[in-house]
Short mmCIF file of C-alpha atoms in Angstrom, two decimals:
data_model
loop_
_atom_site.label_atom_id
_atom_site.label_comp_id
_atom_site.label_asym_id
_atom_site.label_seq_id
_atom_site.Cartn_x
_atom_site.Cartn_y
_atom_site.Cartn_z
CA MET A 52 -0.05 0.03 -0.02
CA LEU A 53 2.83 2.44 0.76
CA LEU A 54 3.91 2.56 -2.89
CA GLY A 55 0.41 2.59 -3.99
CA PHE A 56 -0.08 5.67 -1.49
CA LEU A 57 3.02 7.41 -3.11
CA ARG A 58 1.62 7.04 -6.41
CA ASP A 59 -1.90 8.06 -5.59
CA THR A 60 -0.46 11.06 -3.74
CA VAL A 61 1.48 12.21 -7.28
CA ARG A 62 -1.76 11.16 -9.06
CA LEU A 63 -4.18 13.63 -6.95
CA LYS A 64 -1.51 16.20 -5.92
CA GLY A 65 -3.95 18.76 -7.55
CA VAL A 66 -7.02 17.67 -5.27
CA ILE A 67 -4.97 17.49 -2.57
CA LEU A 68 -3.79 20.93 -2.82
CA GLU A 69 -7.06 22.33 -3.52
CA LEU A 70 -8.70 20.61 -0.44
CA ALA A 71 -5.66 21.74 1.61
CA LYS A 72 -6.23 25.45 0.24
CA ARG A 73 -10.04 25.02 1.34
CA ASP A 74 -9.16 23.61 4.74
CA TYR A 75 -6.59 26.31 5.41
CA GLN A 76 -9.49 29.16 4.66
CA GLN A 77 -11.94 27.59 6.69
CA ILE A 78 -9.87 27.25 9.71
CA ASN A 79 -11.52 30.04 12.10
CA GLN A 80 -13.57 31.11 9.39
CA GLY A 81 -16.07 33.44 10.67
CA SER A 82 -13.69 35.31 13.42
CA TYR A 83 -13.01 39.09 12.59
CA LEU A 84 -9.14 37.66 12.39
CA GLY A 85 -9.95 34.62 10.28
CA PHE A 86 -6.77 32.91 9.30
CA ILE A 87 -4.40 35.45 11.32
CA TRP A 88 -5.60 33.05 14.25
CA ASN A 89 -3.54 30.31 12.67
CA TYR A 90 -0.27 32.24 13.46
CA LEU A 91 -1.30 34.12 16.44
CA GLN A 92 -2.65 31.60 18.40
CA PRO A 93 0.61 29.44 18.95
CA LEU A 94 2.90 32.75 19.16
CA LEU A 95 0.76 33.42 22.25
CA TYR A 96 0.89 29.79 23.44
CA ILE A 97 4.42 29.82 23.20
CA GLY A 98 4.87 33.34 24.40
CA VAL A 99 3.12 32.31 27.76
CA LEU A 100 5.07 29.00 28.23
CA TYR A 101 8.31 31.51 27.46
CA ALA A 102 7.18 33.98 30.12
CA VAL A 103 6.33 31.34 32.46
CA PHE A 104 9.36 28.81 32.42
CA THR A 105 12.22 31.28 31.11
CA LEU A 106 11.13 34.67 33.17
CA GLY A 107 9.67 32.63 36.31
CA PHE A 108 12.05 29.61 36.65
CA ARG A 109 14.81 29.56 34.44
CA GLN A 110 15.94 32.86 33.86
CA GLY A 111 19.45 33.19 31.83
CA ALA A 112 19.72 29.51 32.00
CA THR A 113 20.96 27.49 29.22
CA GLN A 114 20.10 23.65 28.12
CA ASP A 115 22.17 21.30 25.81
CA GLY A 116 23.83 24.61 24.11
CA LEU A 117 20.86 26.61 23.61
CA PRO A 118 19.36 29.71 25.58
CA PHE A 119 16.49 28.07 27.53
CA GLY A 120 14.12 30.34 25.37
CA LEU A 121 15.27 28.85 21.92
CA TYR A 122 15.53 25.47 23.42
CA LEU A 123 11.65 25.74 24.61
CA LEU A 124 10.62 27.52 21.50
CA SER A 125 12.18 24.70 19.04
CA GLY A 126 10.77 21.98 20.89
CA MET A 127 7.29 23.67 20.95
CA ILE A 128 7.18 24.28 17.37
CA CYS A 129 7.84 20.53 16.76
CA TRP A 130 5.43 19.45 19.11
CA LEU A 131 2.50 21.94 18.18
CA TYR A 132 2.48 20.62 14.47
CA PHE A 133 2.72 17.15 15.63
CA ALA A 134 -0.07 17.07 18.30
CA GLY A 135 -2.17 19.55 16.14
CA ASN A 136 -2.00 17.31 13.08
CA LEU A 137 -2.67 14.21 14.93
CA SER A 138 -5.77 15.41 16.40
CA SER A 139 -6.92 16.72 12.95
CA ILE A 140 -5.92 13.53 11.13
CA THR A 141 -7.73 11.51 13.38
CA GLY A 142 -11.31 13.21 12.29
CA VAL A 143 -10.04 13.81 8.63
CA ILE A 144 -12.19 11.01 7.02
CA ARG A 145 -15.28 12.01 8.57
CA ASP A 146 -14.78 15.75 8.05
CA TYR A 147 -14.64 14.63 4.41
CA GLY A 148 -17.23 12.19 4.25
CA PHE A 149 -18.54 13.55 1.26
CA LEU A 150 -15.68 11.73 -0.74
CA VAL A 151 -16.09 8.41 1.29
CA LYS A 152 -18.47 6.94 -1.75
CA LYS A 153 -16.38 8.37 -4.66
CA VAL A 154 -14.90 5.39 -6.02
CA ASP A 155 -11.89 7.02 -7.99
CA PHE A 156 -10.78 8.97 -4.88
CA ARG A 157 -8.14 7.51 -2.69
CA LEU A 158 -9.06 8.52 0.94
CA SER A 159 -5.47 7.16 2.40
CA VAL A 160 -4.14 10.15 1.11
CA LEU A 161 -6.32 12.66 3.33
CA PRO A 162 -4.03 13.04 6.09
CA PHE A 163 -1.73 14.97 3.58
CA VAL A 164 -4.73 17.71 3.52
CA LYS A 165 -4.09 18.39 7.26
CA LEU A 166 -0.40 18.38 7.09
CA LEU A 167 -0.22 20.74 3.95
CA SER A 168 -3.15 22.85 5.50
CA SER A 169 -1.08 23.63 8.46
CA LEU A 170 2.31 24.07 6.91
CA LEU A 171 2.35 27.63 6.44
CA PRO A 172 1.89 28.54 10.17
CA HIS A 173 4.77 25.97 10.94
CA ILE A 174 7.13 27.32 8.28
CA LEU A 175 6.54 30.86 9.73
CA LEU A 176 7.33 29.47 13.10
CA LEU A 177 10.52 28.08 12.01
CA ALA A 178 11.42 31.17 10.24
CA LEU A 179 10.99 33.29 13.76
CA LEU A 180 13.15 30.47 15.34
CA LEU A 181 15.72 30.69 13.00
CA ILE A 182 15.84 34.66 13.34
CA ALA A 183 15.55 34.38 17.05
CA ALA A 184 18.77 32.07 16.88
CA GLU A 185 21.09 34.20 14.58
CA LEU A 186 20.21 37.07 16.95
CA SER A 187 21.13 34.99 19.74
CA GLY A 188 24.71 34.34 18.21
CA ILE A 189 23.83 30.76 17.09
CA ARG A 190 25.44 30.31 13.43
CA LEU A 191 23.36 28.73 10.84
CA GLY A 192 24.71 26.57 8.43
CA LEU A 193 24.16 23.48 6.29
CA HIS A 194 22.93 21.36 9.64
CA THR A 195 20.08 23.75 9.77
CA LEU A 196 18.76 21.73 6.34
CA GLN A 197 18.41 18.88 8.48
CA LEU A 198 14.89 20.52 9.50
CA ILE A 199 13.49 19.08 5.92
CA TYR A 200 14.81 15.43 7.05
CA TYR A 201 13.24 15.75 10.45
CA PHE A 202 9.83 17.25 9.10
CA LEU A 203 9.75 14.39 6.48
CA CYS A 204 10.17 11.91 9.38
CA MET A 205 7.32 13.71 11.40
CA ALA A 206 5.18 13.62 8.33
CA SER A 207 5.99 9.65 7.95
CA LEU A 208 5.03 9.38 11.40
CA LEU A 209 1.79 11.21 10.98
CA VAL A 210 0.39 9.36 8.39
CA GLY A 211 1.22 5.84 10.04
CA LEU A 212 -0.66 7.05 13.21
CA GLY A 213 -3.33 8.69 11.18
CA TRP A 214 -4.21 6.00 9.11
CA ILE A 215 -4.86 4.15 12.52
CA SER A 216 -6.76 6.72 14.56
CA SER A 217 -8.86 8.17 11.31
CA SER A 218 -10.07 4.63 10.36
CA ALA A 219 -10.72 3.41 13.83
CA SER A 220 -12.44 6.74 15.22
CA LEU A 221 -15.11 6.16 12.67
CA PHE A 222 -16.25 3.03 14.61
CA ILE A 223 -15.09 4.19 18.25
CA PRO A 224 -15.75 7.70 18.62
CA ASP A 225 -14.02 7.50 21.72
CA ILE A 226 -10.73 7.45 19.96
CA ARG A 227 -10.59 11.18 19.35
CA ASN A 228 -10.82 11.76 23.17
CA LEU A 229 -8.26 9.18 23.70
CA VAL A 230 -5.91 10.95 21.25
CA SER A 231 -6.76 14.19 23.16
CA ILE A 232 -5.57 13.05 26.43
CA ILE A 233 -2.48 11.28 24.55
CA THR A 234 -1.51 14.79 23.09
CA GLN A 235 -2.10 16.32 26.57
CA PHE A 236 0.37 14.02 28.52
CA GLY A 237 2.81 13.55 25.65
CA LEU A 238 3.66 17.19 26.19
CA TRP A 239 5.22 16.62 29.41
CA LEU A 240 6.71 13.23 28.37
CA THR A 241 8.49 14.65 25.56
CA PRO A 242 11.96 16.38 26.22
CA ILE A 243 10.34 19.92 25.58
CA PHE A 244 10.58 21.74 29.21
CA TRP A 245 13.50 19.03 30.11
CA SER A 246 16.46 17.23 28.40
CA VAL A 247 17.32 13.69 27.90
CA SER A 248 20.65 14.25 29.82
CA GLN A 249 18.63 14.96 33.08
CA VAL A 250 17.32 11.15 32.88
CA PRO A 251 19.62 8.70 34.49
CA GLN A 252 21.70 7.11 31.92
CA SER A 253 20.18 3.63 32.73
CA TYR A 254 16.65 4.75 32.01
CA GLN A 255 17.39 7.28 28.70
CA TRP A 256 16.50 4.63 26.33
CA LEU A 257 12.81 4.77 27.43
CA THR A 258 12.75 8.31 25.96
CA GLY A 259 13.94 6.84 22.69
CA LEU A 260 10.23 4.90 23.08
CA ASN A 261 8.59 8.16 22.22
CA PRO A 262 9.32 8.82 18.59
CA VAL A 263 8.48 12.49 19.06
CA SER A 264 11.40 12.63 21.18
CA TYR A 265 13.74 12.00 18.13
CA LEU A 266 11.81 14.66 16.37
CA VAL A 267 12.40 17.56 18.91
CA THR A 268 15.93 16.72 19.66
CA GLY A 269 16.40 16.89 16.01
CA TYR A 270 15.01 20.14 15.47
CA ARG A 271 17.22 21.31 18.18
CA ASP A 272 20.57 19.88 16.58
CA SER A 273 19.22 21.38 13.34
CA LEU A 274 19.78 24.83 15.28
CA THR A 275 23.12 24.12 17.00
CA GLY A 276 24.68 21.77 14.37
CA ALA A 277 25.66 19.48 17.48
CA ARG A 278 24.99 16.29 15.60
CA TYR A 279 23.56 15.14 11.72
CA PHE A 280 21.27 12.67 11.69
CA TRP A 281 23.32 9.94 10.28
CA GLU A 282 25.50 10.64 13.86
CA ARG A 283 22.32 9.25 15.72
CA PRO A 284 22.26 5.60 14.04
CA GLN A 285 20.66 3.85 16.93
CA GLU A 286 18.29 6.63 17.60
CA SER A 287 17.26 6.97 13.68
CA LEU A 288 17.17 3.17 13.55
CA LEU A 289 14.61 2.93 16.60
CA PHE A 290 12.61 5.87 15.32
CA TRP A 291 12.21 4.46 11.78
CA GLY A 292 11.45 1.29 13.23
CA ILE A 293 8.40 2.41 15.11
CA THR A 294 7.47 4.47 12.36
CA LEU A 295 7.63 1.55 9.96
CA ILE A 296 5.64 -0.62 12.42
CA LEU A 297 2.92 2.07 12.38
CA LEU A 298 2.71 2.49 8.91
CA ALA A 299 2.34 -1.44 8.50
CA VAL A 300 -0.36 -1.33 11.17
CA GLY A 301 -2.16 1.57 9.54
CA THR A 302 -1.96 0.06 6.23
CA LEU A 303 -3.64 -3.16 7.82
CA VAL A 304 -6.24 -1.16 9.76
CA TYR A 305 -7.20 1.04 7.02
CA ARG A 306 -7.60 -2.01 4.57
CA ARG A 307 -9.77 -3.62 6.74
CA LEU A 308 -12.26 -0.98 7.92
CA LYS A 309 -12.42 0.79 4.34
CA PRO A 310 -15.42 -1.13 3.15
CA HIS A 311 -17.42 -0.30 5.96
CA PHE A 312 -16.45 3.36 6.04
CA ALA A 313 -19.73 4.41 4.02
CA GLU A 314 -22.01 2.47 6.63
CA VAL A 315 -20.93 4.84 9.40
CA VAL A 316 -20.07 8.29 7.91
#
């Protein structure tokens, strides 16, 4: 299915882009500020966290070679994109229920609609992060291009999780509530406010079981140049092992449940 998914994505790229554009325009439609909330909301959220943790608790502190403000900002930008898309992808088949009965449309590409519709705010936040890093005296270079690799890693992880959650949630509505709880707890179980180095070495392997830890650490490495992704072979293999398993399980769940989608949408 994975090769078929890639072929379908290329074949339907025009439709996917059009759906993503419409999805982007519909977010916060009807509010006075409209799409501006797509950018303002995460900025305000990160700003509050920055004020609390930097000014309130850790003023002047550094973490893993980064000022704590940048450490927090890089982790939150990665997390917000992941958590926001996991929640939205979980309901994507129901949101686009009018496409379920269209024989010539592959529902498996719908996660890409959500990934693309939320991409512009993510790019803006990344641009602000890079500007803040430069102003803080951090030299950007070729290592910064790793952001592209880690974004593709995150997209792959979200597609695998999305096939599972979006298919299952049609038959078990509680899945959406479960995903919400997971993202709430995941924020604190991912090294966003803390560092893996603070965990006793004998237990650090446990953080690798959370694939988002790999992404968050990678976003930070893309700033500092501390490591290239090929210099983390064990972590990379573990991440891709988990991601490929999720893609395989997602393929199985989607195929088994797809014939019954029309009955519940």
